[in-house]
């Protein structure tokens, strides 16, 4: 791809989960990772992954929100695996943190912790101002903001303080099913005493709260109680694809009121109605990247502007090309978005905001 490409901020990637649990060497070229996995069948996306660090550079996705993730199993079968105890979940997040540190030492990644570091990184990538571009960034470290997806691994409030000292800057209280602090996707119920205490600590420590995966009850209680900065890192619209994992129009309006940003996810079942995992294919559904613009349009119509939409692709969230748009064979394909947005009538400033500026606004406000 040409070096004359805009910088993209991707607000949700599970890089360390892929490295540690999938055993993927993300520092290697994507083709090599796929070839290494071609004989494996333990996960649906083997040999079909779309994310590597060289591919991020190729697509000028120079800043990502990268997760630690380890949920606790709360009894009964769940399609999303978990650990037997909070201590084990904590240990997994620390293994993931160790991988991020190894990538920093290798010059592949750089952790972004504060406003000064953010501005230095954007200047290096040539995008400290809207519309900024840079030359060849081959070998330049990709910046990452550390986020915790699901808070089950926070054993005690002291563990959250330790995480912040290690660079944690955003947190989502829930993932799938019931959680220790909040109930998530496919469950119901409010926060409880532990969840309310967690929110107080998150606010005191100045973290960005990610409302992604909160069930409806927990979502509304959280917005009632929490007064700090908020975003929804990887979500789509319930009006277009009905499911409790999606945001309702009322939820979108509430997030707009908080000046939050909603990252658009590229998981096929969230993009088009009627998707059956393991059966429907992107070709069957006629799924292309243009479908994400439908969800962007929906948010923008509710908000009255393009100020509250960004990218939170989740392209390494446990699926690969079997569950992505046909024209996104790899994450660098996100660079097709500017032309798709322009064709729908979005201005240059709108496109800048969607690609990076809106999430950068939340980061700058939170860290100022």
XYZ file of C-alpha atoms in Angstrom:
368
model
C 0.000 0.000 0.000
C 1.071 3.581 -0.560
C 2.748 5.438 2.280
C 0.440 8.370 1.483
C -2.309 7.011 3.692
C -4.066 8.570 6.667
C -3.317 7.386 10.162
C -5.985 5.102 11.616
C -6.684 4.570 15.320
C -8.192 1.153 16.067
C -9.829 1.255 19.495
C -10.022 -2.492 20.056
C -7.533 -5.262 19.322
C -6.802 -8.349 21.439
C -3.135 -8.530 20.479
C -1.773 -10.196 23.622
C -4.570 -12.759 23.780
C -3.611 -13.859 20.277
C 0.074 -13.975 21.161
C -0.283 -15.886 24.425
C -3.403 -18.048 24.029
C -3.337 -18.531 20.224
C 0.492 -18.781 20.201
C 0.808 -16.298 17.340
C 4.082 -14.458 16.763
C 2.513 -11.172 15.742
C 5.889 -9.651 14.919
C 6.010 -11.898 11.850
C 4.359 -11.208 8.462
C 0.721 -12.245 8.260
C 1.341 -14.794 5.486
C 3.898 -16.546 7.672
C 1.476 -16.691 10.615
C -1.215 -18.190 8.384
C 1.156 -20.766 6.945
C 2.315 -21.795 10.421
C -1.292 -22.433 11.439
C -2.533 -24.069 8.237
C -2.586 -27.563 9.777
C -4.279 -26.532 13.052
C -7.960 -27.039 13.781
C -8.268 -26.091 17.467
C -9.814 -22.693 16.679
C -12.133 -21.600 13.845
C -9.803 -18.867 12.624
C -6.637 -20.955 12.294
C -4.809 -20.010 9.111
C -7.242 -17.148 8.548
C -6.045 -14.443 10.942
C -6.062 -10.847 9.723
C -3.784 -9.055 12.198
C -0.035 -8.771 12.665
C 2.194 -5.875 13.647
C 3.696 -5.569 10.134
C 0.134 -5.492 8.765
C -0.753 -2.671 11.172
C 2.185 -0.688 9.837
C 1.215 -1.501 6.251
C -2.259 -0.078 6.845
C -0.889 2.908 8.859
C -2.862 1.773 11.875
C -0.292 3.457 14.051
C -2.207 3.596 17.329
C -4.405 0.899 18.825
C -6.212 0.266 22.072
C -4.856 -3.173 22.965
C -6.360 -5.402 25.604
C -5.638 -7.660 28.455
C -8.485 -10.163 28.785
C -9.164 -13.087 31.132
C -12.681 -13.777 32.378
C -13.665 -15.981 35.295
C -16.025 -18.883 34.631
C -19.099 -18.396 36.803
C -20.593 -21.870 36.604
C -22.319 -23.633 33.789
C -21.236 -23.947 30.171
C -20.226 -20.805 28.341
C -19.142 -20.594 24.697
C -16.501 -18.110 25.893
C -13.966 -19.923 28.097
C -12.921 -18.604 31.479
C -10.590 -19.305 34.363
C -11.523 -21.072 37.584
C -10.470 -18.223 39.883
C -9.701 -14.491 39.858
C -6.095 -15.291 40.779
C -5.691 -17.405 37.641
C -7.327 -14.717 35.524
C -4.953 -12.118 37.021
C -1.988 -14.348 36.209
C -3.118 -14.580 32.577
C -3.376 -10.797 32.269
C 0.160 -10.525 33.666
C 1.423 -12.971 31.042
C -0.233 -10.777 28.427
C 1.402 -7.691 29.938
C 4.780 -9.448 29.767
C 4.240 -9.995 26.038
C 3.519 -6.283 25.517
C 6.729 -5.473 27.375
C 8.667 -7.926 25.180
C 7.281 -6.238 22.077
C 8.320 -2.848 23.460
C 11.853 -4.121 24.063
C 11.945 -5.437 20.487
C 10.864 -2.032 19.131
C 7.601 -3.420 17.730
C 5.251 -1.559 20.079
C 5.381 1.496 22.313
C 3.009 2.018 25.222
C 1.163 5.337 25.255
C 0.383 6.373 28.838
C -0.116 10.138 28.851
C -0.767 13.204 26.744
C 2.896 14.010 26.124
C 3.560 10.464 24.944
C 0.500 10.561 22.718
C 1.551 13.769 21.005
C 5.126 12.527 20.501
C 3.830 9.348 18.931
C 1.404 11.155 16.613
C 4.138 13.543 15.517
C 6.377 10.588 14.693
C 3.658 9.060 12.558
C 3.016 12.399 10.865
C -0.531 12.812 12.141
C -0.373 15.256 14.994
C -2.865 17.367 13.026
C -5.938 16.302 11.032
C -5.052 15.111 7.552
C -1.420 14.514 8.493
C 0.431 11.818 6.583
C 3.936 10.450 6.814
C 6.381 8.614 4.677
C 7.462 5.004 5.049
C 6.899 3.900 8.675
C 8.492 0.478 8.194
C 10.083 -0.506 11.489
C 8.391 2.253 13.494
C 6.755 1.003 16.698
C 2.981 0.867 16.725
C 1.548 2.746 19.699
C -0.813 1.003 22.080
C -3.064 2.202 24.873
C -3.587 -0.591 27.390
C -7.181 -1.564 28.184
C -8.712 -4.345 30.263
C -11.667 -6.104 28.623
C -13.777 -7.439 31.476
C -12.708 -6.769 35.073
C -12.938 -10.319 36.456
C -9.154 -10.468 36.859
C -9.071 -7.488 39.249
C -8.745 -9.522 42.450
C -8.872 -6.484 44.769
C -8.875 -2.685 44.342
C -5.129 -2.800 44.987
C -4.737 -4.900 41.844
C -6.393 -2.120 39.843
C -3.898 0.383 41.240
C -1.055 -1.942 40.242
C -2.504 -2.182 36.744
C -2.691 1.593 36.429
C 0.944 1.844 37.521
C 1.751 -0.613 34.704
C 0.017 1.643 32.174
C -3.644 0.573 32.180
C -5.679 3.497 30.860
C -9.130 2.045 30.043
C -11.330 -0.686 31.480
C -14.552 -2.475 30.595
C -16.260 -4.015 33.648
C -17.920 -6.897 31.762
C -17.407 -9.401 28.957
C -19.717 -12.321 28.118
C -22.179 -13.621 30.688
C -22.252 -12.898 34.418
C -19.160 -11.186 35.789
C -17.632 -10.497 39.170
C -18.295 -6.760 38.815
C -20.942 -6.460 36.101
C -23.131 -8.627 33.922
C -22.258 -8.737 30.248
C -23.507 -9.935 26.893
C -26.345 -12.490 27.043
C -27.020 -11.846 30.733
C -28.994 -9.349 32.797
C -28.914 -7.577 36.135
C -27.274 -4.551 37.711
C -23.837 -3.973 39.158
C -24.116 -4.921 42.813
C -21.870 -3.606 45.583
C -18.622 -4.852 44.034
C -19.405 -3.246 40.689
C -20.278 0.071 42.254
C -17.025 0.025 44.248
C -15.106 -0.744 41.054
C -16.664 2.264 39.302
C -15.628 4.519 42.178
C -12.045 3.280 41.872
C -12.049 3.635 38.075
C -13.227 7.227 38.437
C -10.738 8.011 41.210
C -7.853 6.636 39.152
C -8.867 8.585 36.028
C -9.416 5.616 33.741
C -11.607 5.697 30.649
C -14.631 3.461 31.151
C -15.478 1.159 28.239
C -19.202 0.290 28.281
C -18.776 -2.437 25.662
C -20.362 -5.768 26.606
C -22.367 -4.361 29.528
C -25.839 -5.872 29.609
C -28.683 -3.359 29.368
C -29.277 -3.152 33.130
C -25.593 -2.653 33.905
C -25.167 -0.158 31.056
C -27.803 2.205 32.411
C -26.698 1.880 36.023
C -23.099 2.522 34.990
C -23.931 5.706 33.096
C -25.957 6.866 36.102
C -23.111 6.365 38.565
C -19.918 7.066 36.619
C -18.927 10.658 35.914
C -15.561 10.130 34.198
C -14.713 9.705 30.489
C -16.592 7.002 28.586
C -16.320 5.223 25.265
C -17.752 2.110 23.599
C -14.692 0.593 21.987
C -16.319 -1.999 19.699
C -20.055 -1.955 19.128
C -22.645 -1.812 16.368
C -26.320 -0.874 16.105
C -29.209 -2.924 17.464
C -31.636 -1.254 15.063
C -29.783 -2.818 12.120
C -28.864 -6.186 13.662
C -31.056 -7.032 16.669
C -29.073 -8.534 19.569
C -28.347 -7.520 23.160
C -24.633 -7.227 22.241
C -25.544 -4.201 20.105
C -26.349 -0.632 21.159
C -29.968 0.479 21.052
C -30.804 3.928 19.704
C -31.496 5.069 23.274
C -28.044 3.893 24.340
C -26.438 5.705 21.417
C -28.221 8.927 22.414
C -27.008 8.555 26.003
C -23.406 8.075 24.833
C -23.646 11.113 22.561
C -24.782 13.136 25.564
C -21.563 12.042 27.321
C -19.476 13.046 24.256
C -18.433 9.399 23.948
C -17.194 7.645 20.811
C -18.462 4.307 19.514
C -15.943 2.107 17.711
C -17.318 0.140 14.782
C -16.575 -3.597 15.015
C -16.019 -5.780 11.937
C -17.330 -9.083 13.287
C -19.699 -10.335 10.579
C -22.496 -11.562 12.840
C -22.794 -8.042 14.263
C -22.796 -6.417 10.826
C -25.597 -8.286 9.073
C -28.805 -9.870 10.418
C -29.365 -13.600 10.276
C -25.727 -14.659 10.472
C -25.272 -18.222 11.791
C -21.796 -18.792 13.202
C -19.974 -21.657 11.582
C -22.489 -21.821 8.730
C -22.970 -18.421 7.064
C -20.038 -17.202 4.997
C -19.184 -13.650 3.948
C -19.964 -14.660 0.345
C -23.352 -16.088 1.349
C -24.231 -12.816 3.072
C -22.764 -10.594 0.343
C -20.825 -8.939 3.146
C -18.382 -6.167 2.239
C -16.853 -3.313 4.190
C -19.554 -1.001 2.823
C -21.950 -2.553 5.350
C -20.059 -0.903 8.215
C -20.910 2.482 6.684
C -24.590 1.635 7.239
C -23.873 1.369 10.967
C -21.777 4.555 10.868
C -24.642 6.334 9.114
C -27.098 5.156 11.749
C -25.011 6.536 14.621
C -24.392 9.800 12.768
C -28.089 10.291 12.055
C -28.877 9.888 15.760
C -25.980 12.104 16.846
C -26.499 14.761 14.186
C -22.817 14.638 13.254
C -19.858 12.288 12.683
C -18.314 13.288 16.031
C -19.197 10.093 17.891
C -18.015 7.294 15.598
C -14.630 5.635 15.260
C -13.066 2.275 14.462
C -12.826 -0.544 17.003
C -12.359 -3.410 14.582
C -11.906 -6.376 16.981
C -10.471 -8.125 13.925
C -8.390 -10.460 16.108
C -11.200 -11.170 18.563
C -11.393 -14.911 18.009
C -12.315 -14.896 14.327
C -10.622 -14.499 10.962
C -11.572 -14.175 7.326
C -14.362 -16.728 7.788
C -16.184 -13.972 9.680
C -15.034 -10.669 8.141
C -16.149 -8.640 5.103
C -14.980 -10.201 1.843
C -12.824 -7.172 1.025
C -11.040 -7.157 4.410
C -8.625 -10.045 3.979
C -6.291 -8.318 6.459
C -6.468 -5.375 8.821
C -4.679 -3.059 6.396
C -7.900 -3.259 4.375
C -9.316 -0.652 6.757
C -7.693 1.852 4.398
C -10.625 1.234 2.053
C -12.852 3.127 4.472
C -11.978 6.709 3.407
C -13.184 6.143 -0.152
C -16.353 4.374 1.050
C -17.120 7.233 3.440
C -16.433 9.897 0.820
C -18.772 8.092 -1.588
C -21.528 8.363 1.048
C -21.018 12.130 1.309
C -18.783 12.380 4.361
C -16.481 15.406 4.343
C -12.738 15.264 4.820
C -13.118 16.430 8.422
C -15.747 13.750 9.033
C -13.447 11.072 7.682
C -10.516 12.331 9.780
C -12.714 12.132 12.862
C -13.946 8.618 12.142
C -10.500 7.268 11.307
C -8.747 8.740 14.344
C -9.778 12.198 15.513
C -12.799 11.249 17.597
C -11.003 8.689 19.746
C -8.003 11.017 20.009
C -10.360 13.703 21.341
C -11.476 11.420 24.179
C -7.898 10.466 25.007
C -6.743 14.068 25.055
C -9.653 15.173 27.232
C -9.119 12.288 29.667
C -5.386 12.907 29.963
C -5.380 16.688 29.965
